[in-house]
mmCIF file with all atom_site columns, C-alpha atoms in Angstrom:
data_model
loop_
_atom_site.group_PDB
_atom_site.id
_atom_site.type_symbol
_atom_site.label_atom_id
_atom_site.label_alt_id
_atom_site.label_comp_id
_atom_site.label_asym_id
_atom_site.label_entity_id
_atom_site.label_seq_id
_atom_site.pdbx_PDB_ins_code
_atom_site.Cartn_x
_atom_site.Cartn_y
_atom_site.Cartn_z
_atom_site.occupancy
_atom_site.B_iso_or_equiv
_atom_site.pdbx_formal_charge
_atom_site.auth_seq_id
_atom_site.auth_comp_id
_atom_site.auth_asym_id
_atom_site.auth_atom_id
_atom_site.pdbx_PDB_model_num
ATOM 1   C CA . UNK N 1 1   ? 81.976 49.102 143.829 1.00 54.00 ? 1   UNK N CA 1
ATOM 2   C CA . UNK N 1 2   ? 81.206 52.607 145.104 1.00 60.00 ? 2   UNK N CA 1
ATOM 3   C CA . UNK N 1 3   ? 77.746 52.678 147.274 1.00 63.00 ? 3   UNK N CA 1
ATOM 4   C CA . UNK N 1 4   ? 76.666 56.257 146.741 1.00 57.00 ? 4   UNK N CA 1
ATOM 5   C CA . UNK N 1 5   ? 75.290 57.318 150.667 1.00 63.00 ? 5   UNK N CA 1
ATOM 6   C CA . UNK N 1 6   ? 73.715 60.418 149.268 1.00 66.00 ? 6   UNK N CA 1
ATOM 7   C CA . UNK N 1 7   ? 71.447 59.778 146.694 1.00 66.00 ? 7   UNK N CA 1
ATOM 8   C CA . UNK N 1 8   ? 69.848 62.799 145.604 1.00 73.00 ? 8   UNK N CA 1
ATOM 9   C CA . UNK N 1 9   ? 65.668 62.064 145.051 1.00 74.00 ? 9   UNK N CA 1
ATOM 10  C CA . UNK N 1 10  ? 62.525 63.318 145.864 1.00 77.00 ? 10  UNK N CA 1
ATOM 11  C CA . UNK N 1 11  ? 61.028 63.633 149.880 1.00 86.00 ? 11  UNK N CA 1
ATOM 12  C CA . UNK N 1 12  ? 57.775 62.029 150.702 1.00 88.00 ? 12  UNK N CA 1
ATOM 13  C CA . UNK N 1 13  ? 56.419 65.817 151.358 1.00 91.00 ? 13  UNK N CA 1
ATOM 14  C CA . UNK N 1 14  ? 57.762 66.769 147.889 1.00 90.00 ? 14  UNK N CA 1
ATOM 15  C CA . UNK N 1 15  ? 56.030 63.863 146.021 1.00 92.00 ? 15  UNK N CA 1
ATOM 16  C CA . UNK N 1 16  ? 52.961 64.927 148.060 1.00 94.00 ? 16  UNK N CA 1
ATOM 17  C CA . UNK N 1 17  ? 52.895 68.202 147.360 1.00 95.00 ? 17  UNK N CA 1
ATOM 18  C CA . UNK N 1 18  ? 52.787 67.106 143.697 1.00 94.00 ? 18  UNK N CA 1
ATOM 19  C CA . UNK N 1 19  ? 49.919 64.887 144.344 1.00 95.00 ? 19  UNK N CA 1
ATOM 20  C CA . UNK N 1 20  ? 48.093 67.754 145.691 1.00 96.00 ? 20  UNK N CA 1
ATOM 21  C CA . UNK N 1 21  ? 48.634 69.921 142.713 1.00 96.00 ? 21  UNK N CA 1
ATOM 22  C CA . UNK N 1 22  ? 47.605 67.519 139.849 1.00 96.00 ? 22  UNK N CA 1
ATOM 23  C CA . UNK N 1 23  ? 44.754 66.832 142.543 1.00 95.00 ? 23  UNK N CA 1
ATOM 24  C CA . UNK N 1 24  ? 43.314 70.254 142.155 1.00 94.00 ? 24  UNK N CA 1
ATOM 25  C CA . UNK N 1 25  ? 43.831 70.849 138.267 1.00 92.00 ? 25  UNK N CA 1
ATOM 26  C CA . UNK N 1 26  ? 41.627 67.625 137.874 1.00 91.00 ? 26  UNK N CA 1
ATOM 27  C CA . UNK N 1 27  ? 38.953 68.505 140.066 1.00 90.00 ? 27  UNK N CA 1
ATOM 28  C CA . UNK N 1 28  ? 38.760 72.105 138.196 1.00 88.00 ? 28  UNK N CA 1
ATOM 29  C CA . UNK N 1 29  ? 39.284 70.798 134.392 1.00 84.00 ? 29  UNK N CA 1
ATOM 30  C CA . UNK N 1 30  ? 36.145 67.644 135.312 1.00 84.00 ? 30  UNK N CA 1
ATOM 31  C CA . UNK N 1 31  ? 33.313 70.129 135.836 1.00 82.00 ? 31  UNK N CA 1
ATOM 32  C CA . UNK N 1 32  ? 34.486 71.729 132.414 1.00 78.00 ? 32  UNK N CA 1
ATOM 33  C CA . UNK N 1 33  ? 34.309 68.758 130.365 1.00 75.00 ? 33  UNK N CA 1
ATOM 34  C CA . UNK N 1 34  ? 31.253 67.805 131.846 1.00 76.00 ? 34  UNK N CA 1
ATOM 35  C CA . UNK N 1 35  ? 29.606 71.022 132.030 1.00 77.00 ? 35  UNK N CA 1
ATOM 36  C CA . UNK N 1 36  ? 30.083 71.108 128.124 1.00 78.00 ? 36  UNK N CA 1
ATOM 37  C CA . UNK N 1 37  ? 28.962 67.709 126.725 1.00 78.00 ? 37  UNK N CA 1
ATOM 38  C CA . UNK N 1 38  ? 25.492 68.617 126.303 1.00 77.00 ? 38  UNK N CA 1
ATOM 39  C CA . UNK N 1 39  ? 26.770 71.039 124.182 1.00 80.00 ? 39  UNK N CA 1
ATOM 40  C CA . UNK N 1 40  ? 29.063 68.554 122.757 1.00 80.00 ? 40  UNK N CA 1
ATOM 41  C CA . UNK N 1 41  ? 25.990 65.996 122.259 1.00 81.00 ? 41  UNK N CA 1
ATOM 42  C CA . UNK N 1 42  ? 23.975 68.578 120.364 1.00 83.00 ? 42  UNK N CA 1
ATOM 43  C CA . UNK N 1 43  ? 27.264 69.399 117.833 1.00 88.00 ? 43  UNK N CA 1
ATOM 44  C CA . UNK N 1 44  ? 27.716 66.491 117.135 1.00 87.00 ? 44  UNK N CA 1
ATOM 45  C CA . UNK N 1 45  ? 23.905 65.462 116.024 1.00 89.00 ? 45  UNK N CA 1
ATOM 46  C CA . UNK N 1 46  ? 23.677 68.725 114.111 1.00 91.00 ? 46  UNK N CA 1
ATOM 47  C CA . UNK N 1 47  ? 26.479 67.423 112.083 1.00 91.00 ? 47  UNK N CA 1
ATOM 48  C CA . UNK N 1 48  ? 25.426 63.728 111.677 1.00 91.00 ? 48  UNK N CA 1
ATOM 49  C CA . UNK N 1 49  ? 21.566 65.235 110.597 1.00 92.00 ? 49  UNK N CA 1
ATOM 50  C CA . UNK N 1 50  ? 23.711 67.298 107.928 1.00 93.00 ? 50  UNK N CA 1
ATOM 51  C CA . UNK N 1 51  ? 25.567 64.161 106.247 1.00 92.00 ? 51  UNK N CA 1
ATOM 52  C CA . UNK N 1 52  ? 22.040 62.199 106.650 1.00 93.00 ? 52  UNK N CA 1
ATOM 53  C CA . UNK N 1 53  ? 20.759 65.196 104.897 1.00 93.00 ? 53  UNK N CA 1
ATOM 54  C CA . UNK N 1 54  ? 23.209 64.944 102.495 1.00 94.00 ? 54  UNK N CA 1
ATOM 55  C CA . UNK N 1 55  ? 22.140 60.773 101.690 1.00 93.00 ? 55  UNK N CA 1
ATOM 56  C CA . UNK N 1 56  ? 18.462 61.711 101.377 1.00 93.00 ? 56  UNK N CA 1
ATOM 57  C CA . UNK N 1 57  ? 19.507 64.269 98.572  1.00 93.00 ? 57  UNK N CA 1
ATOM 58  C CA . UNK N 1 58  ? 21.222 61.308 96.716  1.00 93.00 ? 58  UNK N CA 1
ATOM 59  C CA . UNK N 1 59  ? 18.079 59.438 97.163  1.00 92.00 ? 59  UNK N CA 1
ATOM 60  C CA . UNK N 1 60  ? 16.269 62.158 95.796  1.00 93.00 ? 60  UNK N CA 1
ATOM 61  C CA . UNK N 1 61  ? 18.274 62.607 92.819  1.00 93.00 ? 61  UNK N CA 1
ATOM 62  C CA . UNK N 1 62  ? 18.675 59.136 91.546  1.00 93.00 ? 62  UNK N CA 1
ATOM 63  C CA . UNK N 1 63  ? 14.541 58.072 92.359  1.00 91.00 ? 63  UNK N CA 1
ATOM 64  C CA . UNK N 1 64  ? 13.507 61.930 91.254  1.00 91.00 ? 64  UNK N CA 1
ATOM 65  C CA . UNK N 1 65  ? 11.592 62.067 95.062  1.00 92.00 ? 65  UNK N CA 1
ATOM 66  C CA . UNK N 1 66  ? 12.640 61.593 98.809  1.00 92.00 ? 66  UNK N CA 1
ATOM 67  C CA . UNK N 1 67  ? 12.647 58.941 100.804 1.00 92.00 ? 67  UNK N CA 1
ATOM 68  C CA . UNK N 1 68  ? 9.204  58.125 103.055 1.00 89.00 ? 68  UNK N CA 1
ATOM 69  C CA . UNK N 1 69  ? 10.818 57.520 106.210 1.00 89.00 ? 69  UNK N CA 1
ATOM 70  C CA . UNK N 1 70  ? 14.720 56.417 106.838 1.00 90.00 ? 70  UNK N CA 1
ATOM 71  C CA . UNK N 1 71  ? 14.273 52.137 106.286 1.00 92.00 ? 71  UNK N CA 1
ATOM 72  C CA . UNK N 1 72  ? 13.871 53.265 102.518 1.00 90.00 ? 72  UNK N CA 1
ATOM 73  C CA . UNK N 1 73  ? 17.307 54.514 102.684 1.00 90.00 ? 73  UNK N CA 1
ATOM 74  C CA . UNK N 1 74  ? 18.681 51.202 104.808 1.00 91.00 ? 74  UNK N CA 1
ATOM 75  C CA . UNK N 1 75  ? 17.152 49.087 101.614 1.00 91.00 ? 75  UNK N CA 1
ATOM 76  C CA . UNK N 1 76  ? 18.730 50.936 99.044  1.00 90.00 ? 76  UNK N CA 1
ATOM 77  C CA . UNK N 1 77  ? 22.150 50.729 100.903 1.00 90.00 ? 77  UNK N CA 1
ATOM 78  C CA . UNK N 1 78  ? 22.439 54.350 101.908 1.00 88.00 ? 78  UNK N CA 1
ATOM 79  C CA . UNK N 1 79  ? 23.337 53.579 105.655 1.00 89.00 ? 79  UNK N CA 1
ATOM 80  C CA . UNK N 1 80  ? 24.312 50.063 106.703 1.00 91.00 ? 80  UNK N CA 1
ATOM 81  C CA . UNK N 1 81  ? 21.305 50.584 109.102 1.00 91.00 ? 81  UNK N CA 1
ATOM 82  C CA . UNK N 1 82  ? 18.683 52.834 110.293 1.00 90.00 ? 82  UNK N CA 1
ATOM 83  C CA . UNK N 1 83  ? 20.409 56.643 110.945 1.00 89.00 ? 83  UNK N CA 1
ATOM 84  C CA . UNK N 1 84  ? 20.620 57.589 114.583 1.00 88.00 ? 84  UNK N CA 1
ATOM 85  C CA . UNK N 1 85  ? 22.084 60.405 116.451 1.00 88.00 ? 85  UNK N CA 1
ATOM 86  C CA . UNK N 1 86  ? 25.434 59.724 118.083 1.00 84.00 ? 86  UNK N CA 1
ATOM 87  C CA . UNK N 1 87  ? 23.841 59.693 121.596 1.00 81.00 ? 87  UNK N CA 1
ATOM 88  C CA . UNK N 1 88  ? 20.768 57.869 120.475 1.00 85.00 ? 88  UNK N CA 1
ATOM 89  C CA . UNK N 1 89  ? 18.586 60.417 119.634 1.00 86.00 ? 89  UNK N CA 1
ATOM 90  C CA . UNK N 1 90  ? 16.456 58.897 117.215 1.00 90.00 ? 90  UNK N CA 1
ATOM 91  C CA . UNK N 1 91  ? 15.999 61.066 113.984 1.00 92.00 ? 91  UNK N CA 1
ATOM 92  C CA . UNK N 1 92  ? 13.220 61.498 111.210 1.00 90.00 ? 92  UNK N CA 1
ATOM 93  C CA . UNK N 1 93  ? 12.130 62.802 107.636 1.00 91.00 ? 93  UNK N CA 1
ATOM 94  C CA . UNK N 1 94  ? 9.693  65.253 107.413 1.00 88.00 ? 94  UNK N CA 1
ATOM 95  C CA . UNK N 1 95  ? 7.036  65.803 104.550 1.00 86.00 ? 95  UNK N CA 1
ATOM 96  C CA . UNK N 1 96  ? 9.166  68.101 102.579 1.00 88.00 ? 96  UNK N CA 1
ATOM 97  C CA . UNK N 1 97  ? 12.419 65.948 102.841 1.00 89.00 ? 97  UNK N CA 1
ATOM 98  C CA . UNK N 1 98  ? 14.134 67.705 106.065 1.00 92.00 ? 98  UNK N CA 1
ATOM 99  C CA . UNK N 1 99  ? 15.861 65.572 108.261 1.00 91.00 ? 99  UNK N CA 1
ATOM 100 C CA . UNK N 1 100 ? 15.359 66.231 111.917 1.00 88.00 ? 100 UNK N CA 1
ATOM 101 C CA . UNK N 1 101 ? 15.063 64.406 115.773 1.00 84.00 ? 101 UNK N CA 1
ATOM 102 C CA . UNK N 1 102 ? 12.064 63.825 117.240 1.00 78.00 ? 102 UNK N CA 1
ATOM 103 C CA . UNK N 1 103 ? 12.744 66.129 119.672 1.00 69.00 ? 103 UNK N CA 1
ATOM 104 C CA . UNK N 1 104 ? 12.267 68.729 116.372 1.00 53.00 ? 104 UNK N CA 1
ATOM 105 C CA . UNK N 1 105 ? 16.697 70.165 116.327 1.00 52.00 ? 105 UNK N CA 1
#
């Protein structure tokens, strides 16, 4: 059996160097992500209002007028339970059938 004196790997400074590097992308890409999730939040609840939308149109075509508020569409089996934004926003129907939040987007 052949020992092999010069095996051929990485230095401690090497691997450090490394560490340093992935260091610094992470602490620049963070502040990005983060910076951005409000933005994120309010996508995202623009789209669920749309397919709620979309439900109290149903409703309104099969009982020929919109729901009061969003139980009535929980008791007909629209949604398994009361419609809420993805980061808990809390959302309503208005008079003339728009869906909104309560804090009016």
């Amino acid at each position: 059996m052949k020992i092999l004196k010069e095996e051929a790997g990485f230095s401690l400074i090497e691997m450090m160097i490394v560490l340093l590097i992935i260091s610094v992308l992470i602490l620049v890409a963070i502040p990005n992500v983060t910076k951005h999730s409000k933005s994120i939040d309010d996508k995202g609840c623009a789209a669920y209002i749309a397919m709620v939308q979309g439900q109290v149109e149903a409703y309104k075509m099969e009982n020929h007028k919109y729901p009061s508020s969003l139980p009535d569409l929980v008791s007909k089996d629209y949604f398994p339970e009361v419609p809420q934004c993805p980061d808990g926003r809390q959302l309503m129907i208005g008079q003339d059938g728009k869906v909104a939040n309560l804090k009016g987007n």
